[in-house]
Coordinates of C-alpha atoms and ligand atoms in Angstrom, one line a residue:
M116 CA 2.0 38.1 2.3
N117 CA 1.1 41.5 1.1
A118 CA 0.5 40.3 -2.4
I119 CA -2.1 37.8 -0.9
L120 CA -3.8 40.6 0.9
I121 CA -4.0 42.8 -2.2
T122 CA -5.3 39.9 -4.2
L123 CA -8.0 39.1 -1.6
N124 CA -9.0 42.8 -1.5
I125 CA -9.4 42.8 -5.3
I126 CA -11.4 39.6 -5.2
V127 CA -13.8 40.7 -2.4
L128 CA -14.2 44.2 -3.8
S129 CA -14.9 43.0 -7.3
C130 CA -17.4 40.3 -6.1
L131 CA -19.2 43.0 -4.0
G132 CA -19.2 45.4 -7.0
A133 CA -20.7 42.7 -9.3
L134 CA -23.4 41.9 -6.7
A135 CA -24.2 45.6 -6.2
L136 CA -24.8 45.9 -10.0
K137 CA -27.5 43.1 -9.7
W138 CA -28.7 44.1 -6.2
P139 CA -28.0 47.7 -5.2
P140 CA -28.4 47.2 -1.4
A141 CA -25.1 45.2 -1.6
L142 CA -23.4 48.6 -1.8
F143 CA -23.9 48.8 2.0
A144 CA -21.3 46.1 2.5
F145 CA -18.8 48.6 1.2
L146 CA -19.4 50.5 4.5
V147 CA -17.5 47.7 6.3
V148 CA -15.3 46.2 3.6
G149 CA -14.2 49.6 2.1
P150 CA -12.5 51.0 5.2
L151 CA -10.8 47.6 6.0
S152 CA -9.5 47.5 2.4
L153 CA -8.3 51.1 2.6
I154 CA -6.5 50.4 5.9
S155 CA -4.8 47.3 4.6
I156 CA -3.8 49.0 1.3
W157 CA -2.5 52.0 3.3
G158 CA -0.5 49.5 5.5
V159 CA 1.0 47.9 2.4
S160 CA 1.9 51.2 0.9
K161 CA 3.6 52.3 4.1
G162 CA 6.2 49.5 3.7
G163 CA 4.2 46.4 4.3
L164 CA 2.2 44.8 7.1
S165 CA 3.5 42.1 9.3
A166 CA 2.2 38.6 8.6
R167 CA 0.1 38.8 11.7
Q168 CA -1.5 42.1 10.6
V169 CA -2.1 40.7 7.2
F170 CA -3.8 37.6 8.7
I171 CA -6.1 39.7 11.0
T172 CA -7.0 42.1 8.2
T173 CA -7.5 39.3 5.7
A174 CA -9.7 37.4 8.2
A175 CA -11.8 40.5 8.9
I176 CA -12.3 41.2 5.2
A177 CA -13.1 37.6 4.4
I178 CA -15.6 37.3 7.3
T179 CA -17.3 40.6 6.4
G180 CA -17.3 39.6 2.7
V181 CA -19.0 36.3 3.5
V182 CA -21.6 37.9 5.8
A183 CA -22.3 40.7 3.3
A184 CA -22.6 38.2 0.4
S185 CA -25.0 36.0 2.4
Y186 CA -27.5 38.9 2.7
I187 CA -27.7 38.9 -1.0
W188 CA -27.4 35.2 -1.6
P189 CA -28.1 33.1 1.6
A190 CA -26.1 30.1 0.3
A191 CA -22.9 32.2 0.6
Y192 CA -23.0 31.3 4.3
Y193 CA -21.4 28.0 3.3
G194 CA -18.3 30.2 2.7
F195 CA -17.8 29.9 6.5
L196 CA -17.1 26.2 6.0
I197 CA -13.8 27.3 4.4
V198 CA -13.2 30.7 6.0
G199 CA -14.1 29.6 9.6
P200 CA -11.5 26.8 10.0
I201 CA -8.8 28.9 8.4
V202 CA -9.5 31.8 10.7
L203 CA -9.6 29.5 13.8
L204 CA -6.3 27.9 12.7
G205 CA -4.7 31.3 12.4
L206 CA -5.9 32.4 15.8
A207 CA -4.6 29.2 17.3
D208 CA -1.3 29.8 15.7
M209 CA -1.0 33.3 17.1
W210 CA -2.1 32.1 20.5
Q211 CA 0.3 29.2 20.9
T212 CA 3.8 30.0 22.3
K213 CA 5.9 27.0 21.2
R214 CA 6.6 27.7 17.6
A215 CA 7.7 31.2 16.5
I216 CA 7.1 30.6 12.8
R217 CA 3.4 29.8 13.5
R218 CA 3.1 32.8 15.8
N219 CA 4.6 35.2 13.3
F220 CA 3.1 33.7 10.2
P221 CA -0.3 32.4 11.1
V222 CA -1.8 29.8 8.7
I223 CA 1.0 30.2 6.1
G224 CA 3.7 29.1 8.6
H225 CA 2.3 25.5 8.4
V226 CA 3.6 25.3 4.8
R227 CA 7.1 25.3 6.3
Y228 CA 6.4 22.3 8.6
F229 CA 4.7 20.4 5.9
L230 CA 7.7 20.9 3.6
E231 CA 10.0 19.8 6.4
E232 CA 7.9 16.7 6.8
I233 CA 8.0 15.7 3.2
R234 CA 11.6 16.8 2.6
P235 CA 13.0 13.2 2.7
E236 CA 10.4 12.1 0.2
I237 CA 11.1 15.0 -2.1
Q238 CA 14.8 14.4 -1.8
Q239 CA 14.3 10.7 -2.5
Y240 CA 11.8 10.9 -5.3
F241 CA 12.9 14.0 -7.2
I242 CA 16.5 15.0 -6.3
E243 CA 18.8 12.1 -5.4
S244 CA 20.7 10.4 -8.2
N245 CA 21.1 6.6 -8.5
T246 CA 24.4 6.7 -6.6
D247 CA 24.2 9.5 -4.0
G248 CA 21.3 8.6 -1.7
K249 CA 22.2 8.1 2.0
P250 CA 22.7 5.9 3.9
F251 CA 21.9 3.5 1.1
P252 CA 22.0 5.0 -2.5
R253 CA 19.0 4.4 -4.7
E254 CA 21.0 1.8 -6.8
E255 CA 21.6 -0.4 -3.8
R256 CA 18.0 -0.1 -2.5
A257 CA 16.8 -0.9 -6.0
V258 CA 18.9 -4.1 -6.2
V259 CA 17.5 -5.3 -2.8
Y260 CA 14.0 -4.7 -4.0
Q261 CA 14.5 -6.4 -7.3
R262 CA 16.2 -9.4 -5.8
A263 CA 13.6 -9.6 -3.1
K264 CA 10.8 -9.5 -5.6
G265 CA 12.5 -11.8 -8.0
V266 CA 12.3 -9.3 -10.9
R267 CA 15.0 -8.3 -13.4
D268 CA 18.1 -7.0 -11.5
T269 CA 20.5 -6.3 -14.4
L270 CA 21.9 -2.9 -15.2
P271 CA 21.6 -1.4 -18.7
F272 CA 24.2 0.7 -20.5
G273 CA 27.1 0.4 -18.1
T274 CA 28.1 1.6 -14.7
Q275 CA 27.0 5.1 -13.4
H276 CA 29.9 5.1 -11.0
D277 CA 32.9 7.2 -11.7
V278 CA 35.6 4.6 -11.9
Y279 CA 38.3 7.3 -11.7
A280 CA 37.0 8.8 -8.5
E281 CA 39.0 8.4 -5.3
G282 CA 37.6 5.6 -3.2
Y283 CA 36.2 3.6 -6.2
E284 CA 36.7 -0.1 -5.4
W285 CA 36.6 -3.2 -7.5
I286 CA 37.5 -6.9 -7.4
N287 CA 40.2 -8.2 -9.7
H288 CA 38.9 -10.9 -12.0
S289 CA 40.7 -13.9 -13.4
M290 CA 41.5 -15.0 -17.0
A291 CA 40.5 -18.5 -15.7
P292 CA 37.1 -17.9 -14.1
V293 CA 35.4 -20.8 -12.2
K294 CA 31.8 -21.9 -12.4
P295 CA 30.2 -20.9 -9.1
E296 CA 27.7 -23.9 -8.8
E297 CA 29.9 -26.0 -6.6
M298 CA 30.7 -23.4 -4.0
N299 CA 29.7 -23.9 -0.4
P300 CA 28.4 -20.6 1.1
R301 CA 28.4 -21.9 4.7
I302 CA 30.9 -21.8 7.6
Q303 CA 31.1 -24.0 10.7
I304 CA 31.0 -22.1 14.0
G305 CA 32.1 -23.7 17.3
A306 CA 33.3 -26.9 15.7
E307 CA 36.0 -27.5 18.3
T308 CA 34.5 -26.1 21.5
C309 CA 30.8 -26.8 21.2
K310 CA 28.6 -29.9 21.5
K311 CA 26.2 -28.2 19.1
P312 CA 28.3 -26.3 16.5
Y313 CA 26.3 -24.3 14.0
S314 CA 26.7 -24.4 10.2
A315 CA 26.0 -20.8 9.3
S316 CA 25.3 -19.1 6.0
I317 CA 27.8 -16.4 5.0
L318 CA 24.9 -13.9 5.1
N319 CA 22.5 -13.7 8.1
I320 CA 20.0 -11.2 9.6
S321 CA 21.6 -8.8 12.0
A322 CA 20.3 -8.0 15.5
M323 CA 17.0 -6.1 15.5
S324 CA 14.6 -6.5 18.4
F325 CA 10.9 -7.0 18.5
G326 CA 10.0 -3.5 19.7
A327 CA 12.3 -1.8 17.3
L328 CA 10.6 -3.8 14.5
S329 CA 7.0 -4.8 14.3
G330 CA 5.8 -8.3 15.0
N331 CA 4.9 -8.8 11.3
A332 CA 8.4 -7.7 10.3
I333 CA 10.0 -10.1 12.8
E334 CA 7.8 -13.0 11.6
S335 CA 8.6 -12.2 7.9
L336 CA 12.3 -12.2 8.6
N337 CA 12.2 -15.4 10.6
I338 CA 10.1 -17.3 8.1
G339 CA 12.4 -16.0 5.4
A340 CA 15.4 -17.3 7.3
R341 CA 13.7 -20.7 7.8
E342 CA 13.0 -21.1 4.1
G343 CA 16.4 -19.9 3.1
G344 CA 18.4 -21.8 5.7
F345 CA 20.1 -18.9 7.4
A346 CA 20.2 -17.3 10.9
H347 CA 18.1 -14.5 12.4
N348 CA 19.6 -12.5 15.3
T349 CA 16.9 -11.6 17.9
G350 CA 18.4 -8.3 18.9
E351 CA 18.7 -7.5 22.6
G352 CA 15.0 -7.4 23.2
S353 CA 14.9 -11.2 23.8
I354 CA 13.0 -14.0 22.0
S355 CA 9.4 -13.1 21.2
P356 CA 6.7 -15.4 19.9
H357 CA 7.2 -13.6 16.6
H358 CA 10.7 -15.0 16.5
L359 CA 9.5 -18.6 16.8
Q360 CA 8.4 -19.3 13.2
G361 CA 11.0 -22.0 12.7
G362 CA 14.0 -20.0 11.6
D363 CA 17.4 -20.5 13.2
L364 CA 17.9 -17.9 16.0
I365 CA 21.0 -16.2 17.4
W366 CA 19.9 -15.0 20.8
Q367 CA 21.5 -11.7 21.6
I368 CA 22.0 -10.6 25.2
G369 CA 22.6 -7.0 26.0
T370 CA 23.3 -5.2 29.2
G371 CA 19.6 -5.3 30.1
Y372 CA 19.7 -9.1 30.0
F373 CA 16.2 -9.1 28.6
G374 CA 14.5 -12.5 28.8
C375 CA 17.2 -13.7 31.3
R376 CA 17.2 -11.1 34.0
T377 CA 16.5 -11.1 37.7
E378 CA 14.0 -8.5 39.1
A379 CA 17.0 -6.3 39.8
G380 CA 18.1 -6.5 36.2
Q381 CA 21.1 -8.8 36.8
F382 CA 21.9 -11.9 34.6
D383 CA 19.7 -14.8 35.7
P384 CA 21.4 -18.2 34.8
E385 CA 18.3 -20.2 35.3
R386 CA 16.1 -18.2 33.0
F387 CA 18.9 -18.1 30.5
G388 CA 19.3 -21.8 30.5
E389 CA 15.6 -22.4 30.0
K390 CA 15.4 -20.1 26.9
A391 CA 18.8 -21.1 25.5
A392 CA 17.8 -24.8 25.5
Q393 CA 15.1 -24.2 22.9
D394 CA 15.9 -25.9 19.7
A395 CA 15.4 -22.7 17.6
V396 CA 18.3 -21.1 19.5
K397 CA 21.4 -22.0 17.5
M398 CA 23.9 -19.5 18.9
I399 CA 24.2 -17.0 21.7
E400 CA 25.6 -13.5 21.2
I401 CA 26.8 -11.1 24.0
K402 CA 26.3 -7.6 22.8
I403 CA 29.1 -5.4 24.0
S404 CA 28.4 -2.5 21.6
Q405 CA 26.9 -1.7 18.2
G406 CA 28.3 0.7 15.7
A407 CA 25.5 3.3 15.7
K408 CA 25.7 3.9 19.4
P409 CA 28.6 2.3 21.1
G410 CA 28.8 2.7 24.8
H411 CA 25.2 4.0 25.0
G412 CA 22.8 2.3 27.5
G413 CA 19.2 3.0 27.1
I414 CA 15.9 3.6 28.9
L415 CA 12.8 1.7 27.8
P416 CA 10.2 4.1 29.0
A417 CA 7.2 2.8 30.9
A418 CA 4.8 4.1 28.3
K419 CA 6.4 1.8 25.7
I420 CA 6.2 -1.3 27.8
T421 CA 3.1 -3.2 26.7
P422 CA 2.0 -6.4 28.6
E423 CA 3.4 -8.3 25.6
I424 CA 6.8 -6.6 25.8
A425 CA 6.9 -6.9 29.6
Q426 CA 6.3 -10.6 29.3
I427 CA 8.9 -11.2 26.5
R428 CA 11.6 -9.1 28.1
G429 CA 10.9 -10.1 31.7
V430 CA 10.5 -6.5 32.9
P431 CA 7.8 -4.9 35.2
L432 CA 4.8 -3.0 33.7
G433 CA 4.5 0.7 34.5
E434 CA 8.2 1.4 35.3
D435 CA 11.0 2.7 33.2
V436 CA 13.6 0.0 32.5
V437 CA 17.2 1.0 32.3
S438 CA 19.9 -0.8 30.2
P439 CA 23.2 0.3 31.6
P440 CA 26.0 1.2 29.2
A441 CA 28.2 -1.7 30.5
H442 CA 27.6 -5.3 31.4
T443 CA 27.1 -6.2 35.1
A444 CA 27.9 -9.9 34.6
F445 CA 31.6 -9.2 34.0
S446 CA 34.0 -6.3 34.2
T447 CA 37.4 -7.5 33.0
P448 CA 38.6 -9.2 29.8
I449 CA 39.0 -12.5 31.7
G450 CA 35.6 -12.0 33.1
L451 CA 34.1 -11.7 29.6
L452 CA 35.7 -15.0 28.6
E453 CA 34.4 -16.7 31.7
F454 CA 31.0 -15.4 30.9
V455 CA 31.3 -16.8 27.4
V456 CA 32.2 -20.2 28.7
R457 CA 29.4 -20.1 31.3
L458 CA 26.8 -19.3 28.6
R459 CA 28.2 -22.1 26.4
E460 CA 27.7 -24.5 29.3
L461 CA 24.3 -23.2 30.3
S462 CA 23.1 -23.4 26.7
G463 CA 24.1 -27.1 26.5
G464 CA 27.1 -26.5 24.2
K465 CA 25.9 -23.9 21.7
P466 CA 28.4 -21.5 20.1
V467 CA 28.8 -18.2 21.9
G468 CA 30.1 -15.0 20.4
F469 CA 30.2 -11.4 21.2
K470 CA 29.4 -8.3 19.1
L471 CA 31.3 -5.1 19.3
C472 CA 32.1 -1.9 17.4
V473 CA 35.9 -1.3 17.8
G474 CA 36.8 1.6 20.1
K475 CA 40.0 1.6 22.1
R476 CA 42.3 -0.9 20.4
R477 CA 44.0 -1.7 23.7
E478 CA 40.8 -3.1 25.2
F479 CA 40.3 -5.5 22.4
L480 CA 44.0 -6.5 22.7
A481 CA 43.4 -7.1 26.4
V482 CA 40.7 -9.6 25.5
C483 CA 43.2 -11.3 23.0
K484 CA 45.8 -11.5 25.8
A485 CA 43.1 -13.0 28.1
M486 CA 42.4 -15.6 25.4
V487 CA 46.1 -16.5 25.0
E488 CA 46.6 -16.7 28.8
T489 CA 43.5 -18.7 29.7
G490 CA 42.8 -20.7 26.6
M491 CA 39.1 -19.6 26.7
H492 CA 37.7 -17.9 23.7
P493 CA 34.4 -17.1 22.0
D494 CA 33.3 -19.1 19.0
Y495 CA 32.8 -16.0 16.9
I496 CA 33.1 -12.2 17.1
A497 CA 30.8 -9.9 15.3
V498 CA 32.4 -6.6 14.3
D499 CA 29.9 -3.8 13.6
G500 CA 31.0 -0.7 11.8
G501 CA 30.4 2.9 13.0
E502 CA 28.2 3.2 9.8
G503 CA 25.8 0.7 11.2
G504 CA 22.1 1.4 11.7
T505 CA 19.8 1.6 14.7
G506 CA 16.2 2.3 15.6
A507 CA 17.2 5.4 17.5
A508 CA 20.4 7.0 18.8
P509 CA 21.8 10.4 19.8
I510 CA 23.2 12.1 16.7
E511 CA 26.7 12.5 18.3
F512 CA 26.8 8.7 18.9
S513 CA 25.8 7.8 15.4
N514 CA 27.9 10.4 13.6
S515 CA 31.0 10.7 15.7
L516 CA 31.6 7.5 17.8
G517 CA 32.8 4.1 16.8
C518 CA 35.3 2.8 14.3
P519 CA 34.1 2.3 10.7
L520 CA 33.9 -1.3 9.5
V521 CA 37.0 -1.4 7.3
E522 CA 39.3 -0.3 10.1
G523 CA 37.4 -2.2 12.8
L524 CA 37.2 -5.5 10.9
T525 CA 40.8 -5.5 9.7
F526 CA 42.1 -4.5 13.2
V527 CA 40.1 -7.4 14.9
H528 CA 41.2 -9.8 12.2
N529 CA 44.9 -8.7 12.5
A530 CA 44.8 -8.9 16.3
L531 CA 43.4 -12.4 16.2
V532 CA 46.0 -13.5 13.6
G533 CA 48.8 -11.8 15.6
A534 CA 47.7 -13.5 18.8
G535 CA 47.6 -16.9 17.0
L536 CA 43.8 -17.1 17.6
R537 CA 42.3 -16.5 14.2
D538 CA 41.7 -20.2 13.3
K539 CA 39.7 -20.7 16.5
I540 CA 37.3 -17.8 16.1
K541 CA 35.0 -16.9 13.2
L542 CA 34.5 -13.3 12.3
I543 CA 31.1 -11.9 11.3
A544 CA 31.1 -8.3 9.8
S545 CA 28.2 -5.9 9.6
G546 CA 27.9 -2.4 8.2
K547 CA 25.9 -1.6 5.1
V548 CA 26.2 -5.0 3.4
A549 CA 23.5 -5.0 0.7
S550 CA 24.9 -6.7 -2.5
G551 CA 27.1 -9.6 -3.6
F552 CA 30.1 -7.3 -3.8
G553 CA 29.4 -5.9 -0.3
L554 CA 29.6 -9.5 1.0
V555 CA 32.7 -10.4 -1.0
R556 CA 34.5 -7.3 0.0
R557 CA 34.0 -7.9 3.7
I558 CA 35.1 -11.5 3.4
A559 CA 38.2 -10.5 1.5
L560 CA 39.1 -7.9 4.1
G561 CA 39.0 -10.5 6.9
A562 CA 35.4 -11.7 7.7
D563 CA 34.1 -15.2 7.5
A564 CA 30.5 -14.2 7.1
C565 CA 28.3 -11.1 7.3
Y566 CA 25.3 -9.8 9.0
A567 CA 22.8 -7.4 7.3
A568 CA 20.2 -5.4 9.1
R569 CA 18.9 -2.5 7.0
S570 CA 19.0 -4.4 3.6
M571 CA 17.0 -7.1 5.2
M572 CA 14.5 -4.4 6.3
M573 CA 14.4 -3.2 2.7
S574 CA 13.7 -6.7 1.5
I575 CA 10.4 -6.6 3.5
G576 CA 9.5 -3.2 2.2
C577 CA 11.6 -0.5 4.1
I578 CA 11.8 2.5 1.8
Q579 CA 14.4 4.3 3.9
A580 CA 11.8 6.8 5.2
R581 CA 14.1 7.1 8.3
K582 CA 11.2 7.1 10.7
C583 CA 12.3 4.2 12.8
N584 CA 12.4 6.4 15.9
S585 CA 8.9 7.8 15.6
N586 CA 6.5 4.8 15.5
D587 CA 5.4 6.2 12.1
C588 CA 7.2 3.9 9.8
P589 CA 4.9 4.1 6.7
V590 CA 5.5 0.5 5.6
G591 CA 4.9 -1.2 9.0
V592 CA 8.5 -2.4 9.4
A593 CA 9.8 -0.3 12.3
T594 CA 6.6 0.6 14.2
Q595 CA 4.2 -0.9 16.6
N596 CA 1.2 1.0 15.2
P597 CA -1.3 -1.7 14.2
T598 CA -2.8 0.4 11.4
L599 CA 0.6 0.6 9.8
T600 CA 1.8 -2.9 10.5
A601 CA -1.3 -4.2 8.9
G602 CA 0.2 -3.2 5.5
L603 CA 3.1 -5.7 6.0
V604 CA 1.7 -9.0 4.8
V605 CA 3.9 -11.8 6.3
S606 CA 3.2 -14.5 3.7
E607 CA 4.3 -12.1 0.9
K608 CA 7.3 -10.4 2.6
S609 CA 8.8 -13.6 4.0
Q610 CA 9.3 -14.9 0.5
R611 CA 11.1 -11.7 -0.4
V612 CA 13.6 -12.2 2.5
T613 CA 14.3 -15.7 1.2
R614 CA 14.7 -14.5 -2.4
Y615 CA 16.9 -11.5 -1.4
H616 CA 19.2 -13.7 0.6
A617 CA 19.5 -16.4 -2.1
E618 CA 20.1 -13.9 -4.9
T619 CA 22.7 -12.0 -3.0
I620 CA 24.6 -15.2 -2.2
N621 CA 24.3 -16.1 -5.8
A622 CA 25.7 -12.8 -6.9
A623 CA 28.6 -13.2 -4.4
M624 CA 29.4 -16.7 -5.7
E625 CA 29.4 -15.5 -9.3
L626 CA 31.9 -12.7 -8.3
I627 CA 34.1 -15.2 -6.5
G628 CA 34.0 -17.5 -9.5
A629 CA 34.9 -14.6 -11.8
A630 CA 37.9 -14.0 -9.6
G631 CA 39.0 -17.5 -10.4
L632 CA 38.4 -18.7 -6.8
T633 CA 36.5 -21.8 -5.7
C634 CA 35.1 -20.7 -2.3
P635 CA 34.5 -17.6 -0.2
S636 CA 37.4 -18.5 2.2
D637 CA 39.8 -18.2 -0.7
L638 CA 39.2 -14.4 -0.8
R639 CA 42.1 -12.3 0.3
P640 CA 42.7 -8.5 0.8
W641 CA 44.7 -8.2 -2.5
H642 CA 41.6 -9.3 -4.5
I643 CA 40.0 -5.9 -3.7
V644 CA 41.5 -2.8 -5.3
R645 CA 40.8 0.8 -4.3
R646 CA 41.6 4.0 -6.2
V647 CA 43.5 6.2 -3.8
S648 CA 44.2 9.1 -6.2
A649 CA 43.5 10.0 -9.8
L650 CA 46.4 8.0 -11.0
E651 CA 47.1 5.5 -8.2
T652 CA 45.4 2.3 -7.1
R653 CA 46.2 -0.1 -4.2
H654 CA 44.9 -3.4 -3.3
F655 CA 43.9 -3.8 0.4
S656 CA 47.0 -5.7 1.5
E657 CA 49.0 -2.6 0.3
I658 CA 46.7 -0.3 2.2
I659 CA 46.4 -2.3 5.4
N660 CA 49.3 -3.8 7.2
Y661 CA 48.2 -7.4 7.6
L662 CA 50.1 -9.3 10.4
E663 CA 51.8 -12.6 10.2
P664 CA 50.3 -15.4 12.4
G665 CA 51.7 -15.1 16.0
A666 CA 53.3 -11.7 15.2
L667 CA 52.0 -10.3 18.6
L668 CA 53.5 -13.3 20.5
G669 CA 57.1 -12.9 19.5
P670 CA 59.8 -10.5 20.9
E671 CA 59.6 -8.2 17.8
L672 CA 56.2 -6.5 18.0
P673 CA 54.7 -4.8 14.8
K674 CA 55.2 -1.1 15.3
N675 CA 51.6 -0.1 14.9
F676 CA 50.6 -2.6 17.6
E677 CA 53.4 -2.1 20.0
R678 CA 52.1 0.6 22.3
A679 CA 48.5 -0.8 22.5
W680 CA 49.7 -4.4 23.0
N681 CA 52.2 -3.4 25.7
S682 CA 49.6 -1.4 27.7
A683 CA 46.9 -4.1 27.5
T684 CA 46.3 -6.5 30.4
S685 CA 44.0 -9.5 30.6
S686 CA 42.9 -8.6 34.1
S687 CA 41.5 -5.1 33.3
F688 CA 40.0 -3.0 30.6
Q689 CA 42.1 -0.2 32.0
H690 CA 45.5 0.5 30.5
L691 CA 48.8 -0.7 32.0
G692 CA 51.2 2.1 32.6
D693 CA 50.4 5.7 32.2
H694 CA 49.7 6.4 28.6
D695 CA 46.3 6.0 27.1
A696 CA 46.6 8.2 24.1
Q697 CA 47.7 5.9 21.3
A698 CA 46.0 2.8 22.8
Ligands
FMN1488 C1 16.0 -0.9 13.6 C2 17.3 -1.5 14.1 C3 17.4 -2.1 15.3 C4 18.6 -2.6 15.8 N1 18.7 -3.2 17.0 C5 19.9 -3.8 17.4 C6 19.9 -4.5 18.5 O1 19.0 -4.8 19.2 N2 21.2 -5.0 18.9 C7 22.3 -4.8 18.1 O2 23.4 -5.3 18.5 N3 22.2 -4.1 17.0 C8 21.0 -3.6 16.6 N4 21.0 -2.9 15.4 C9 22.2 -2.8 14.6 C10 22.3 -3.9 13.5 O3 22.2 -5.2 14.1 C11 23.6 -3.8 12.7 O4 24.6 -4.1 13.5 C12 23.8 -2.5 12.0 O5 22.6 -1.9 11.6 C13 24.7 -2.6 10.8 O6 24.2 -3.4 9.8 P1 23.5 -2.8 8.5 O7 24.4 -1.7 8.0 O8 23.3 -4.0 7.6 O9 22.2 -2.2 8.9 C14 19.8 -2.4 15.0 C15 19.7 -1.8 13.7 C16 18.4 -1.3 13.3 C17 18.4 -0.7 11.9

C-alpha cells in the first residue's frame, strides 16, 4: 500500500516537474500537491498509513494532479475517465458496511474477491495434476470428453497412478481372454412382475431434474439416450417437454410428488396414472433419498417458479413449494411396498423401483422383512453413494451424511441375498461412475447396472466449474440463464452423450473380456483387487463378508447382521426393542 503511495507521489511530482520546465506556471500546482505529498511521506515514515488513509491521500493527489495537468494541457482532463471511477469505487467501498476487506482496503480489496472467484479455475488449469482433481480427477474428466467427442482416448507412456499406494484397485485378467463382441450389455427389469418389463442398458443417465439442468441439457441427454438405446431418469422435478425427445424415461417421484400431486402436495393417483401411461415412461422410481443430501427436504422458492416450471411440476405460481424430508404416501416398510405395487398397477404394469442412499441398516432390513412376509417387492433398487452429486446441498449433508457406495451397495446386495430376494430385484448403483472400470467395479461388487449423473453432464460440456447452485454455470448445463444455455447446442451435444455411453460400455466389455468372462453378470467381487497396505492386497470377497443365499432366514444369523436384523420390523421404520446404536 505504502509502496503504491510513494510510487504515485514520485510519478505525479516528476510529471509536474517536467511540465514546469516547459511551462513555469505549472509550479503553482506544487502548492497543492507538495503539501499532500509531504503529509503522505510523513505518514509512511511514521510507521505506515492505513489502507484507507493511503486511498484518500492517493485519490487527493491523483485528482489534484489531473486538475493541475489539465491547466497546462487541457486534454489531461481525460485522466478523470480513469481516476474518477477508481475514486468512486474506493468511496463506495469505504461507505458500504457488508464487507470488512472492502471497507479497510478500498479498491485493492477487490483483488481478493476476484482471486476467490477464479480460484477453482486457477486450481484446475494450473495446479491440479492428472490424478488429484476433485470430485473427478482430470484424467477421468478427460476420458469422458475424449469419448464424448470421439477423439483418441488412449494413454501414452503408462499409468500415472501409484500402483503401490493403499487403495489402488485393479481387475484380475485372465490368461484366456474372451473377445468382447458377443456380450450383451443389457438387463431385464420387472420380467416376472410387470406387464411391461424393461430391457435396460447397464449404464443409464441418473436423476437430474429440469430446473437443476437447463432445457438444452435435458434435451441433449434425452436425444443421446434415444440414439444410444439407454434410459434417462427425469429427476424429481417431473417430466418436462424437454424430456420428451424420444428417449426412454425413468420417471422419478420424490416427496414433493411433482407432476402427480394434489393442490395440498399429496400423491394424486389420477395425475400419476395419466403421466405414467405415456409410452416414453419405461419405469417409475420412488426417490427415498440421494447420497449428496439424504433426509433433506427442500424448498422451491417462489422466485424460481417460472410459469413453465409451475406447469410441469403442478405447483402454484408465486408461492414457495415445500418438499418434505419424508414421503406422505407411506410411513412403514409395508406401506412402501404397497405404494410400489400401487404405482405398478396405476402405470399399467411398468417396473417400479426405489432409490436410496443407505443410512440405518435396520431400516433397510425392515423393508427386506416386509418383502419376505408379504411377497411384495420392487423391481429394482437404486443405491446411491454418499459421494454422489447434487445441484445444491448443505455442506454438512454432502460431506458427513450417507453411506459411501461400496458399503451401501454391498450391504444392500448382501441383505437381499441373505433374505433370499436378490434374484427378484435388480440393483442399480450410482456414485462417480465415469469409465469402463468404474462400471465393471460396481457390477463386480453387487450391482446389475449403473447410473451416471455428473459424467453424463461432462459429456455435454460440464467443466466441473462447480457452479450448479448459482445459475452461473458457464457452459449452460446447470443454469436457466438463457444467455448461458444458448452456448449448449443440442444437435452437437446429444451426439456426445450417445458416443460417451457407447465408448464406456465398449471399454467395460473389453475389460470383462480381458478377465476371461463372457458377460457382465459373470463379474464377482473376487475379480476386483485392492491394495490394503504397502505389502498386502485383498480381493473384495476377502474384504467384505458376502452372505450365502437365505442366510438371514435361518436360525444362525451372520454376526454382523444379527443385531440390526433382530431389531427390524416390517411394520415400522422404528427399531424393535431398546437398542438403536448398532442398527
Ligand atoms: C445437478 C444434479 C441434480 C440432481 N438431481 C437429482 C434428483 O432430482 N433426484 C435424485 O434422486 N438425484 C439427483 N441427483 C443425484 C444423481 O442422480 C446421482 O444419484 C448422484 O449424482 C451420483 O451419481 P454421479 O456420481 O454419477 O454424479 C442430482 C445430481 C446432480 C449433479
